[in-house]
Short mmCIF file of C-alpha atoms and ligand atoms in Angstrom, two decimals:
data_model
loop_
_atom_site.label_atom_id
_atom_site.label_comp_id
_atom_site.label_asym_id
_atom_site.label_seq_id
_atom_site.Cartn_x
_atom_site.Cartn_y
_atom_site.Cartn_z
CA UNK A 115 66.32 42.34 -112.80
CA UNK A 116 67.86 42.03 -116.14
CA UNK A 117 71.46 44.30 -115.67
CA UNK A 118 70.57 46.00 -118.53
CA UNK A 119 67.34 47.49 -117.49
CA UNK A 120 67.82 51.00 -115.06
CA UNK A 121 64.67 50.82 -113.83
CA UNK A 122 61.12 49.81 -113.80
CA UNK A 123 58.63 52.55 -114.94
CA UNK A 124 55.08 50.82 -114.23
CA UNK A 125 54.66 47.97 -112.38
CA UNK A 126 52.16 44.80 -113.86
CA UNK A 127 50.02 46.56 -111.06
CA UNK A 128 49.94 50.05 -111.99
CA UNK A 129 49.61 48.63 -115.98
CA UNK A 130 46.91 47.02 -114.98
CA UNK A 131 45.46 49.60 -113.22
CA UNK A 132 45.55 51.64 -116.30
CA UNK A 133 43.99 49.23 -118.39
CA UNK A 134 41.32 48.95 -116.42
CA UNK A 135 40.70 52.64 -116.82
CA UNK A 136 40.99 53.04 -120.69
CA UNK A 137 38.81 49.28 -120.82
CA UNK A 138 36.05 50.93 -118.93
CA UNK A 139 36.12 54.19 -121.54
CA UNK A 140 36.53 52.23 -124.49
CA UNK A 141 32.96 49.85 -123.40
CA UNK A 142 31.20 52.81 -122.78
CA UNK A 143 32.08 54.07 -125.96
CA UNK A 144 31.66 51.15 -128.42
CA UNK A 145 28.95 48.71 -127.01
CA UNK A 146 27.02 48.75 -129.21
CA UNK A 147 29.12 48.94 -132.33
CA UNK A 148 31.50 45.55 -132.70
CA UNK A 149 34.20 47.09 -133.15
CA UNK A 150 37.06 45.50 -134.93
CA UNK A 151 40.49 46.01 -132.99
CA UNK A 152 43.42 45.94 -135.31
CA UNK A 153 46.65 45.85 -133.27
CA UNK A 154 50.11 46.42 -134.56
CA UNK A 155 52.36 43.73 -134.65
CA UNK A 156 54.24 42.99 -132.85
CA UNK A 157 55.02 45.68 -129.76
CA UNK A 158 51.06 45.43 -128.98
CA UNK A 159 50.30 41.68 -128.48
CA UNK A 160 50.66 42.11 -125.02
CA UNK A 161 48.53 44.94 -124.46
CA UNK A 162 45.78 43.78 -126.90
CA UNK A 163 45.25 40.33 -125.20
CA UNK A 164 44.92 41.95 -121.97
CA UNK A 165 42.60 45.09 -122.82
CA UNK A 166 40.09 42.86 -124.76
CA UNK A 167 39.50 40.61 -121.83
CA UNK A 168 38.98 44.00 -120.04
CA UNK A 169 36.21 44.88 -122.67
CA UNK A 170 32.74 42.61 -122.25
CA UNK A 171 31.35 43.35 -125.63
CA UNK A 172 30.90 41.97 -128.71
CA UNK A 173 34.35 42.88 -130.79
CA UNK A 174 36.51 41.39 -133.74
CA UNK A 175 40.21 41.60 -133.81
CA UNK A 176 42.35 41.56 -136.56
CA UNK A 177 46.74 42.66 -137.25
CA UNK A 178 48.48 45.27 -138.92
CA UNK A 179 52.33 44.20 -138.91
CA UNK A 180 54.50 47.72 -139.37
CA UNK A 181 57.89 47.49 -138.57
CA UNK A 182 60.37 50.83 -138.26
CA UNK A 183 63.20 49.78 -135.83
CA UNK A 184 65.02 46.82 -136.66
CA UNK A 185 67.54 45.84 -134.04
CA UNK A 186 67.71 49.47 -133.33
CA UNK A 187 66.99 51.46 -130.54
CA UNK A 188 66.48 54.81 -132.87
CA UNK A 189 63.38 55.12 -135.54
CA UNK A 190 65.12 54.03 -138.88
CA UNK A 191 62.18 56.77 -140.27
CA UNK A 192 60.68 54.07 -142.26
CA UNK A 193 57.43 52.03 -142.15
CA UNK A 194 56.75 49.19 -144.03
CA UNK A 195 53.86 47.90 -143.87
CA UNK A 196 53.67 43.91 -144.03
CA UNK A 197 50.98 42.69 -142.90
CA UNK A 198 47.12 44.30 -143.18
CA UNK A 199 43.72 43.51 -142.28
CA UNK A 200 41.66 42.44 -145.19
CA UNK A 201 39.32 45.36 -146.39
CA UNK A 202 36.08 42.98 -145.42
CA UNK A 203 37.48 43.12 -141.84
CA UNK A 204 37.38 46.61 -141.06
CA UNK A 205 35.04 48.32 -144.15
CA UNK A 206 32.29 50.32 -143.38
CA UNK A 207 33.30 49.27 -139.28
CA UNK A 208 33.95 51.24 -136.54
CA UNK A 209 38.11 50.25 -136.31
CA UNK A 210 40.03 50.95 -133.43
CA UNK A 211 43.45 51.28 -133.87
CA UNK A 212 45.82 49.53 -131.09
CA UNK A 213 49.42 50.20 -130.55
CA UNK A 214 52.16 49.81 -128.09
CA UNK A 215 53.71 53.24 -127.81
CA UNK A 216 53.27 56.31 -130.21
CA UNK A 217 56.78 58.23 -130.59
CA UNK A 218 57.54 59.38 -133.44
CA UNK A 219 54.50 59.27 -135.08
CA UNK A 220 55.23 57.13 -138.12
CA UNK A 221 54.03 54.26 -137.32
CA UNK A 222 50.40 55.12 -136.17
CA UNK A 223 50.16 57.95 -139.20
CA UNK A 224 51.22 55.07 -141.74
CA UNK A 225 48.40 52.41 -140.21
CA UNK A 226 45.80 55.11 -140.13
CA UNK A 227 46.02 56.34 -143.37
CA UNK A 228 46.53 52.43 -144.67
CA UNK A 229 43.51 52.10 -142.42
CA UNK A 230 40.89 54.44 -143.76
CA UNK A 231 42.16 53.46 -147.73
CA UNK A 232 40.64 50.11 -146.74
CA UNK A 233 37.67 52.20 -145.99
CA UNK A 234 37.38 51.74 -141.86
CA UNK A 235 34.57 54.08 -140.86
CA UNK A 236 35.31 56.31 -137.57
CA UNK A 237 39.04 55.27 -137.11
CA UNK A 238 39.59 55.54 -134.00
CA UNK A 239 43.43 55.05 -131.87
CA UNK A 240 44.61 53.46 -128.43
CA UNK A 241 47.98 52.63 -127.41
CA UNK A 242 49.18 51.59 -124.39
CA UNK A 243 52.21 54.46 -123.95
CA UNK A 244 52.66 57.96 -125.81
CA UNK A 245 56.04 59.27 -125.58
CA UNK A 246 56.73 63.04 -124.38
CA UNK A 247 58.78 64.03 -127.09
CA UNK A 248 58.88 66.28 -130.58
CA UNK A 249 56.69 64.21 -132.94
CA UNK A 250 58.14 63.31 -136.70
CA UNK A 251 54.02 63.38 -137.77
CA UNK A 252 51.20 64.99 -136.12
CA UNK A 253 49.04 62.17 -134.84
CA UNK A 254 45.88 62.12 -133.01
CA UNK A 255 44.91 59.88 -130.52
CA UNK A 256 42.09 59.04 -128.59
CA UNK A 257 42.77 56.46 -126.09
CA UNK A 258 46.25 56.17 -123.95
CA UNK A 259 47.24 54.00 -121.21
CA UNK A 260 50.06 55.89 -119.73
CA UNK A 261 52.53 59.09 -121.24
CA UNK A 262 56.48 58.50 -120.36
CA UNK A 263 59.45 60.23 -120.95
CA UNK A 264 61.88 60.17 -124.08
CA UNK A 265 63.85 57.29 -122.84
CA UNK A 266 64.14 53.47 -124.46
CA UNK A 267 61.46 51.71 -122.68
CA UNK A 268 61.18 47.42 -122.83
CA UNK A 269 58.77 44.76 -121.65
CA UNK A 270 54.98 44.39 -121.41
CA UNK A 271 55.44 43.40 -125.28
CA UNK A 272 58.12 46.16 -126.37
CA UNK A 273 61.60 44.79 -127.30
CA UNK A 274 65.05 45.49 -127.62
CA UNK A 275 66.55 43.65 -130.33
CA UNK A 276 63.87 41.05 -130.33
CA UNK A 277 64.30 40.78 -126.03
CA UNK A 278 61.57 41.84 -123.01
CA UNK A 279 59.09 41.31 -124.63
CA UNK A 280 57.93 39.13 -121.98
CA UNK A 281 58.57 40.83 -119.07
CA UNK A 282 54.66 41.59 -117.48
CA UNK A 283 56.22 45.16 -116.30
CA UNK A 284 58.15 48.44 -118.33
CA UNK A 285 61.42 49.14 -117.74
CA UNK A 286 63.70 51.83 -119.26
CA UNK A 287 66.67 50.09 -121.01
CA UNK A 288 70.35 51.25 -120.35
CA UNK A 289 71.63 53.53 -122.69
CA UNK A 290 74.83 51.71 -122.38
CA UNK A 291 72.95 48.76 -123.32
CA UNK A 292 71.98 50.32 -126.37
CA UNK A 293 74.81 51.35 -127.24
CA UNK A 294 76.66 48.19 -126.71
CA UNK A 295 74.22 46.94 -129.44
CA UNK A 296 76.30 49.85 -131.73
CA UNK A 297 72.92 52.04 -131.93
CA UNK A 298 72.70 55.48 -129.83
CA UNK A 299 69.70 54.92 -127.33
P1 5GP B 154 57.07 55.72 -134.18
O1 5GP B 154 56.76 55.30 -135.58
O2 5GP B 154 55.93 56.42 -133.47
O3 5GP B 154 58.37 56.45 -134.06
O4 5GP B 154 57.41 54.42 -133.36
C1 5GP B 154 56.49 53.50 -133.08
C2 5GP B 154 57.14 52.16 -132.94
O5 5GP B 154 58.52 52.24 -132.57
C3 5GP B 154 56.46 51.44 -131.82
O6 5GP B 154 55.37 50.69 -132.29
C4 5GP B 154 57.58 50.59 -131.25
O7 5GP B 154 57.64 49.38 -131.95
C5 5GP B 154 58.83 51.37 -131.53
N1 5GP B 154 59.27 52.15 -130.36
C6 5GP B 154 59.24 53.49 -130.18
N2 5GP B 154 59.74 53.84 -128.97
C7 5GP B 154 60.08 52.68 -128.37
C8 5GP B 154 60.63 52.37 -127.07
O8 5GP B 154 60.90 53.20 -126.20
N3 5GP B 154 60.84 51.05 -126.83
C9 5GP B 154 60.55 50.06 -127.72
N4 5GP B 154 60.80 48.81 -127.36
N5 5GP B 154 60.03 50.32 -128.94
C10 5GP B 154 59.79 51.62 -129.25
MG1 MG B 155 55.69 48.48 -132.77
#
């Protein structure tokens, strides 16, 4: 392993494993809808490509790109939002929302209400990891993989300064690690 990782948190097997449990609520729930998934660039890529081969329905997919962090291990407390789905994609649709982890809250309140302006009908929200900590925004969601810790977490699609994202399991980054990068973990 990578010396700057501490640990791994969820194995590819236990990530799978709780795919294969939100996959299995999210097909009961939408099969007969065609949902369009719109996943957040670019923390959920990994996640996305996995659940939807997990889900034997008919679905679209489309990208939201919202970026926060920078090279930064701390939320800089702004979203901008770069990239969005074009309003014929997700009008009048059941949407679900995917993300890689919800922490503060920005992120995911910023998509949804960017989201339901292009008119998505029942807005629905999945990620993959919801952080135990003191939320910025109140944000609801409906589907989640896994809850962790407050600690920097990497791999299955997250990053650290553009790194991990390839790694198929999570790991908690160093905070020395993070610091080395001059940013408080
Ligand atoms: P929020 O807006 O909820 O504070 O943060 C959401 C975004 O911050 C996520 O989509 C992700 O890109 C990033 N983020 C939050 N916590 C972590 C973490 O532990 N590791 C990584 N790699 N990214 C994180
Ligand atoms: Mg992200």
């Amino acid at each position: 392993m990578d010396r700057d990782l501490e640990r791994v948190l969820l194995t590819e097997r236990e990530i799978h494993e709780g795919l294969e449990r939100v996959a299995r609520r999210l097909v009961a729930d939408y099969e007969h809808d065609e949902p369009c998934l719109v996943a957040c660039l670019r923390g959920s890529l990994v996640f996305v490509s996995d659940l939807i081969r997990r889900m034997p329905i008919p679905l679209r997919v489309d990208f939201l790109h919202a970026s926060s962090y920078g090279a930064s291990a701390t939320s800089s407390g702004k979203v901008e939002l770069r990239l969005v789905p074009d309003a014929e994609e997700v009008c009048g649709r059941r949407v679900l929302l995917v993300d890689d982890i919800l922490d503060s809250g920005r992120t995911l309140a910023a998509a949804q209400q960017k989201l339901v302006a292009l008119g998505a009908g029942d807005l629905r929200t999945c990620v993959f990891l919801e952080k135990r900590v003191q939320r910025a925004v109140d944000v609801r969601v409906d589907y989640r993989c896994f809850e962790i810790g407050d600690e920097f977490v990497v791999g299955y699609g997250l990053d650290f300064a553009g790194r991990y994202r390839n790694l198929p399991y999570l790991a908690a980054l160093r905070p020395e690690a993070a610091a080395r990068a001059g940013r408080p973990a």
